[in-house]
Short mmCIF file of C-alpha atoms in Angstrom, two decimals:
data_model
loop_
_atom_site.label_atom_id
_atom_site.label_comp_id
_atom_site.label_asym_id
_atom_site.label_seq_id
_atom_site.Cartn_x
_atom_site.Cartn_y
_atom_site.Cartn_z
CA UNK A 1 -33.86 195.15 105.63
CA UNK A 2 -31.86 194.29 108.30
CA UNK A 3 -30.94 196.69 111.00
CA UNK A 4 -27.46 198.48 111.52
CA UNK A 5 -26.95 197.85 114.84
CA UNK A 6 -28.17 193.75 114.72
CA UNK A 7 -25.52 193.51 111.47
CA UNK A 8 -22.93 195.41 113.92
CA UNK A 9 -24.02 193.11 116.95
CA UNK A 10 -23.27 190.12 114.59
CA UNK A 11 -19.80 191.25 113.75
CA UNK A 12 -18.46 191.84 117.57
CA UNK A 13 -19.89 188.33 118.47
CA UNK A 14 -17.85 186.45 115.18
CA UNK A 15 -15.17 185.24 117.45
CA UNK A 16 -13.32 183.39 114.27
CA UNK A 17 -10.35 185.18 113.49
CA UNK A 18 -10.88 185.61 109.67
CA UNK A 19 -14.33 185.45 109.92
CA UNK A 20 -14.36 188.65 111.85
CA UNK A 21 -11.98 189.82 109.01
CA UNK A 22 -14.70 188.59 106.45
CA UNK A 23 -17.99 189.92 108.30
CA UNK A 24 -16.69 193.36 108.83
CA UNK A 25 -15.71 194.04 105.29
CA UNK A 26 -19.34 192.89 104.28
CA UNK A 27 -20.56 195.31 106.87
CA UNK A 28 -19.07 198.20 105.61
CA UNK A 29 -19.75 197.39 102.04
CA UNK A 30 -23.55 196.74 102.68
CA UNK A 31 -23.62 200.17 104.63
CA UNK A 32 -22.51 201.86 101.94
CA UNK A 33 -24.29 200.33 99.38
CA UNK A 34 -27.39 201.07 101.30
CA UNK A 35 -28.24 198.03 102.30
CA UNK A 36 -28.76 198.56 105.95
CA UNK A 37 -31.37 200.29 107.99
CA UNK A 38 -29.99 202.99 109.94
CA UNK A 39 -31.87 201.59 113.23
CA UNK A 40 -31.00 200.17 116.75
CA UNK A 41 -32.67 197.46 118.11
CA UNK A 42 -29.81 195.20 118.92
CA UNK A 43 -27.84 196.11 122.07
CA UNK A 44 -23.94 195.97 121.80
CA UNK A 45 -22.60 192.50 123.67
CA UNK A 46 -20.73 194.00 127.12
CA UNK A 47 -17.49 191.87 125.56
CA UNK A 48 -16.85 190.84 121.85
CA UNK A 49 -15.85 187.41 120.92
CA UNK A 50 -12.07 186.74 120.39
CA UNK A 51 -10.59 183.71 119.10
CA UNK A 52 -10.79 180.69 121.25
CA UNK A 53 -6.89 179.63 121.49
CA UNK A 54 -5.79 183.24 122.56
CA UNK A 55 -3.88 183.03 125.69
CA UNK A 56 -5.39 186.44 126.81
CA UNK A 57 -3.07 187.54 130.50
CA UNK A 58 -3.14 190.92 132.31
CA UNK A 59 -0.79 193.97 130.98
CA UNK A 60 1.21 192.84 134.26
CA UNK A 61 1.53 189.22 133.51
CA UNK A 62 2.67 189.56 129.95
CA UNK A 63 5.91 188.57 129.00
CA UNK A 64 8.76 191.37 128.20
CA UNK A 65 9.17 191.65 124.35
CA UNK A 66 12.80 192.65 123.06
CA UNK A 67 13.97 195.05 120.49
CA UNK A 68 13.02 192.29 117.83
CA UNK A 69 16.27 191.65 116.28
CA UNK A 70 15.97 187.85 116.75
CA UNK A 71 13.16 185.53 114.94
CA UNK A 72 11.68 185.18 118.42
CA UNK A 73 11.28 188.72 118.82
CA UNK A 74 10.57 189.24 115.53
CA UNK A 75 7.43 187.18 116.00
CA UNK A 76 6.41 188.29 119.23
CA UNK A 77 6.21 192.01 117.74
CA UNK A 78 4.16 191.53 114.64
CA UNK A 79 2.24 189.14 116.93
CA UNK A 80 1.60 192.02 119.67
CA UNK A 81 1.09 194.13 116.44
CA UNK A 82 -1.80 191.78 115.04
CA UNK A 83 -3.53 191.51 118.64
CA UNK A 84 -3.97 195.49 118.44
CA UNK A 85 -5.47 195.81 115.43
CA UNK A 86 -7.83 192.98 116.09
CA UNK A 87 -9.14 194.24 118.84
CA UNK A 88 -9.16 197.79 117.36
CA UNK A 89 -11.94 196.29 114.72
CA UNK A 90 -14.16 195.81 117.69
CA UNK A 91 -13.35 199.31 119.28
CA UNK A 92 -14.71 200.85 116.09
CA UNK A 93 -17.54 198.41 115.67
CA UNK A 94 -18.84 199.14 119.58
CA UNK A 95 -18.12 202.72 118.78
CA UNK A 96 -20.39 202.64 115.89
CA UNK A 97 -23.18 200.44 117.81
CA UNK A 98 -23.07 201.68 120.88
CA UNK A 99 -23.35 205.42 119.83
CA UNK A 100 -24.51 205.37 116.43
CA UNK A 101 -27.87 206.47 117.02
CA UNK A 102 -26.96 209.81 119.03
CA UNK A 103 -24.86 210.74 116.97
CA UNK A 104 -25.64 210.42 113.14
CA UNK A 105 -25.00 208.83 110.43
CA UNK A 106 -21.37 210.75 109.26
CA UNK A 107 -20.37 209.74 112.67
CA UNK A 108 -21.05 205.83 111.90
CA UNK A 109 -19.76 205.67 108.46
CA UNK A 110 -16.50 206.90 109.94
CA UNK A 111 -15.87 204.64 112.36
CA UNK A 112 -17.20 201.73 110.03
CA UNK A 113 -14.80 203.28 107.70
CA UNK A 114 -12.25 202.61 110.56
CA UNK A 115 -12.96 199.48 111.22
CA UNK A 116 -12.65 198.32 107.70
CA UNK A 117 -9.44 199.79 108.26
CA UNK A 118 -8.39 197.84 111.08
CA UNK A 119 -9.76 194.56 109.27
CA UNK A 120 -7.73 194.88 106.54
CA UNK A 121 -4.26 195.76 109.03
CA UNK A 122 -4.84 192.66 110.84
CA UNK A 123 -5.08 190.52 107.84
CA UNK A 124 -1.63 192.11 106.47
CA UNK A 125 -0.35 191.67 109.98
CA UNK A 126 -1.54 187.91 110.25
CA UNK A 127 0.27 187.47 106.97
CA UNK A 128 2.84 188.48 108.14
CA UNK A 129 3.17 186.12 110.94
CA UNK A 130 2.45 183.40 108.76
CA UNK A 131 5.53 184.38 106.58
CA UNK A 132 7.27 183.87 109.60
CA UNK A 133 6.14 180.56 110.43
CA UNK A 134 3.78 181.98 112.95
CA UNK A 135 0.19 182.92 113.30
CA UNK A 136 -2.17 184.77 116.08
CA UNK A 137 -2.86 183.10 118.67
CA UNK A 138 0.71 181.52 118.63
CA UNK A 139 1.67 183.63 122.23
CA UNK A 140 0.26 185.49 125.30
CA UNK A 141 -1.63 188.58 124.13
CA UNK A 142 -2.80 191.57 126.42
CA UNK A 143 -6.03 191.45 128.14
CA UNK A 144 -6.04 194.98 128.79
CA UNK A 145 -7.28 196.93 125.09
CA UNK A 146 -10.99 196.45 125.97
CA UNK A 147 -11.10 197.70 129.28
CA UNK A 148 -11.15 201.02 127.79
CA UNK A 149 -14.68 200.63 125.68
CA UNK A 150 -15.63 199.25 128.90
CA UNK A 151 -14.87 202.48 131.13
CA UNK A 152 -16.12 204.76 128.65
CA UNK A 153 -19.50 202.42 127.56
CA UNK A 154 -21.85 205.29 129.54
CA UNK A 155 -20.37 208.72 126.98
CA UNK A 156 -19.35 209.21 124.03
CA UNK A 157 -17.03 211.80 124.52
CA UNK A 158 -15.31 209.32 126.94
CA UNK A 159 -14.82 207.24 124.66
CA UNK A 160 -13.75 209.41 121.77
CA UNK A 161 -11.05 211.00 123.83
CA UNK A 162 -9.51 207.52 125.43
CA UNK A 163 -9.76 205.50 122.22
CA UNK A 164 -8.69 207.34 119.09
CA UNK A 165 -7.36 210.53 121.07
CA UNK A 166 -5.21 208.51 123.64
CA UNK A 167 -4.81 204.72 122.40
CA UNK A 168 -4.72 205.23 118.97
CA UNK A 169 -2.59 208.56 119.25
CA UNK A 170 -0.07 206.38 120.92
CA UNK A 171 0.62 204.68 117.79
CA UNK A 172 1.44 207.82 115.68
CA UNK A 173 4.10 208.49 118.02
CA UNK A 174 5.64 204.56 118.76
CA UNK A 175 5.24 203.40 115.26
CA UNK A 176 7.66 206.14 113.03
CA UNK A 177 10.66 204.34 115.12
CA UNK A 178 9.41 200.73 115.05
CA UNK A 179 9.19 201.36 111.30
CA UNK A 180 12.79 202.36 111.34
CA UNK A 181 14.43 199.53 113.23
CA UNK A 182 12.41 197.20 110.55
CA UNK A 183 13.65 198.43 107.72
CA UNK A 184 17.32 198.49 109.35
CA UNK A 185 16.68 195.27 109.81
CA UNK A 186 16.16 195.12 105.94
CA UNK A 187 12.52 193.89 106.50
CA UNK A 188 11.32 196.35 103.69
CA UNK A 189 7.55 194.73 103.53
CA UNK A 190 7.31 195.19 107.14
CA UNK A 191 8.39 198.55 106.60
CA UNK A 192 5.37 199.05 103.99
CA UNK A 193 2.51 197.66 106.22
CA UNK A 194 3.70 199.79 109.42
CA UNK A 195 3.79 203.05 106.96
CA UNK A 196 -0.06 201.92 105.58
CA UNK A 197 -0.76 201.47 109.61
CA UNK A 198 0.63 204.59 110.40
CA UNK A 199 -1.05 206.77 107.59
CA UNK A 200 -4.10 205.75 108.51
CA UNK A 201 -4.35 205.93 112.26
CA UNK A 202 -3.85 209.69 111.08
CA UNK A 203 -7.01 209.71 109.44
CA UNK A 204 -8.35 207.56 112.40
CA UNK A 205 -7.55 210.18 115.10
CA UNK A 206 -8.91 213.06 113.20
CA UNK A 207 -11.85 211.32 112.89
CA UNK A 208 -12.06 210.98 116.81
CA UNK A 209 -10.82 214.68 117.16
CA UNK A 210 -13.37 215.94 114.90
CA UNK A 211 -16.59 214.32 116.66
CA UNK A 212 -15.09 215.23 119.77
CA UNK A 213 -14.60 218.81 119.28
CA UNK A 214 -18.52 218.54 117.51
CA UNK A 215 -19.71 217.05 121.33
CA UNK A 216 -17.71 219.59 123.03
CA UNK A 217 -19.06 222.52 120.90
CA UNK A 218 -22.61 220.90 121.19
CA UNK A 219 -22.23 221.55 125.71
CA UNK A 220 -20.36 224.82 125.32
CA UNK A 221 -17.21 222.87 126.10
CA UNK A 222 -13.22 224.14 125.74
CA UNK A 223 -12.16 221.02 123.83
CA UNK A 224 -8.81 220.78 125.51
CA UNK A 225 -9.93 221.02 128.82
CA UNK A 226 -12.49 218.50 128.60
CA UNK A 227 -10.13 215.91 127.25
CA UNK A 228 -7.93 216.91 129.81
CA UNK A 229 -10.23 215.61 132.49
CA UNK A 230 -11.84 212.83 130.62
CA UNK A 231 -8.51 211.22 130.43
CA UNK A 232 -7.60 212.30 134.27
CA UNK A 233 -10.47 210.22 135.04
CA UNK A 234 -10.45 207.26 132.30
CA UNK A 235 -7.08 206.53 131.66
CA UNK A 236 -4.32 205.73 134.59
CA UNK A 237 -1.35 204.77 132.37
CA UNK A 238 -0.11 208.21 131.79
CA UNK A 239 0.81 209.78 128.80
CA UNK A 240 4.53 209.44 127.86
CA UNK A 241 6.39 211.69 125.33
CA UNK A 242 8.21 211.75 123.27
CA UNK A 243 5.37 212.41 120.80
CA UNK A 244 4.97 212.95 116.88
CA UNK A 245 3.30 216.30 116.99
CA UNK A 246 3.59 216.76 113.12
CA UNK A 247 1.12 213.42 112.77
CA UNK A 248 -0.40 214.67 115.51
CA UNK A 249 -1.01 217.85 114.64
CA UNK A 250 -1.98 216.91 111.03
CA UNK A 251 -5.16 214.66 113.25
CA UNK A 252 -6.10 217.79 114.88
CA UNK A 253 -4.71 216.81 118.21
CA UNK A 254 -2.62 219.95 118.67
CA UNK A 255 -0.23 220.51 121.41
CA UNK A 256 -2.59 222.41 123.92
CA UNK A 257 -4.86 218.91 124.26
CA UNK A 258 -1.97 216.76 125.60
CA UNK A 259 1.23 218.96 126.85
CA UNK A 260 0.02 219.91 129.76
CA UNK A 261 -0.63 216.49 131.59
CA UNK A 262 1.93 214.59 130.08
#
């Protein structure tokens, strides 16, 4: 039987857009049909592979994206849309990988859960482009998603509170108005795929709030004030309200985790 963490190895290193798409759904399925060994002999690659075309620049370097109410911007936000999803597949496939083994098998089956997820965004979102005459890979895209699984490879709780708990979080509160100025723009399928997004990054950050609060309860930890200074030291952009503390909230991130250092 072949081992979890080889199967999840094999996935990060598909650098083939739709292959990564295609390898990742068999993951999951085989995992749940019991058709990996829950062992981990395979160490997680220090970078996945990405497709070979993308034009990957600094967060700095990237060009400025408008309000989207031209084609061109159109394009260049389903496009910046498609590159975050991608590269959240790998988040929860290293997250999986990296710290399966610690932490148990409920703990990988939801972030393999999440990653079939993201899989399944991305191939709405690259869709989507190509109903625009577009695909990924067509522009720039921003270098500066992984650095975060990079900065928190050493802990688990690190990386729980950066990734779901900070990165992800951020979409529950940008996405409700970028769904709005798509369907103004009378873009009503758009409006469908960011309201699938958006329902389940929910589930994704309660899943990330949940083991975190487990790891903090494990070391006789106050929850809130660990994240606090987990993201103090592992994240430098900041966090920036306004913020959706209904979806939020209904992830378990309540309002004493992130008012007091925004």
């Amino acid at each position: 039987m072949t081992s979890l963490s080889c199967a999840i190895r094999d996935c990060l290193l598909t650098g083939d857009k739709r292959g990564k798409v295609f390898v990742t759904r068999k993951l999951v399925r085989d995992w749940r049909q019991g058709k990996l060994d829950f062992t981990f002999d395979c160490p997680m690659p220090e970078r996945p592979e990405w497709p070979e075309n993308l034009d990957l620049r600094l967060p700095r370097d990237m060009p400025r994206r408008g309000k989207g109410g031209s084609e061109k911007g159109r394009i260049a936000l389903w496009h910046a849309l498609a590159h975050i999803e991608f590269v959240a597949i790998d988040l929860a496939l290293d997250m999986a990988g990296r710290f399966g083994e610690s932490m148990g098998q409920v703990f990988v089956s939801d972030f393999l859960s999440v990653a079939a997820d993201e899989a399944m965004h991305f191939a709405l979102l690259e869709r989507k482009l190509d109903s625009l005459g577009s695909y990924y890979g067509a522009l720039p895209a921003h270098d500066g998603l992984w650095s975060a699984a990079q900065d928190t490879a050493h802990d688990v709780a690190a990386r729980l509170a950066i990734v779901p708990m900070v990165l992800e979080a951020r979409g529950l509160d940008v996405t409700p108005a970028t769904l709005e100025r798509v369907r103004a723009q009378g873009d009503e399928n758009g409006a469908k795929i960011l309201k699938r997004i958006l329902d389940d990054e929910i589930r994704h950050v309660a899943y990330g709030s949940k083991h975190f609060r487990d790891i903090c309860s494990a070391r006789g930890e106050n929850p809130p004030e660990s994240w606090q200074n987990l993201v103090k030291t592992h994240f430098s952009g900041g966090l920036k309200p306004p913020f959706n503390d209904s979806a939020r909230s209904a992830a378990g991130l309540s309002r004493d985790f992130y008012a007091g250092i925004a």
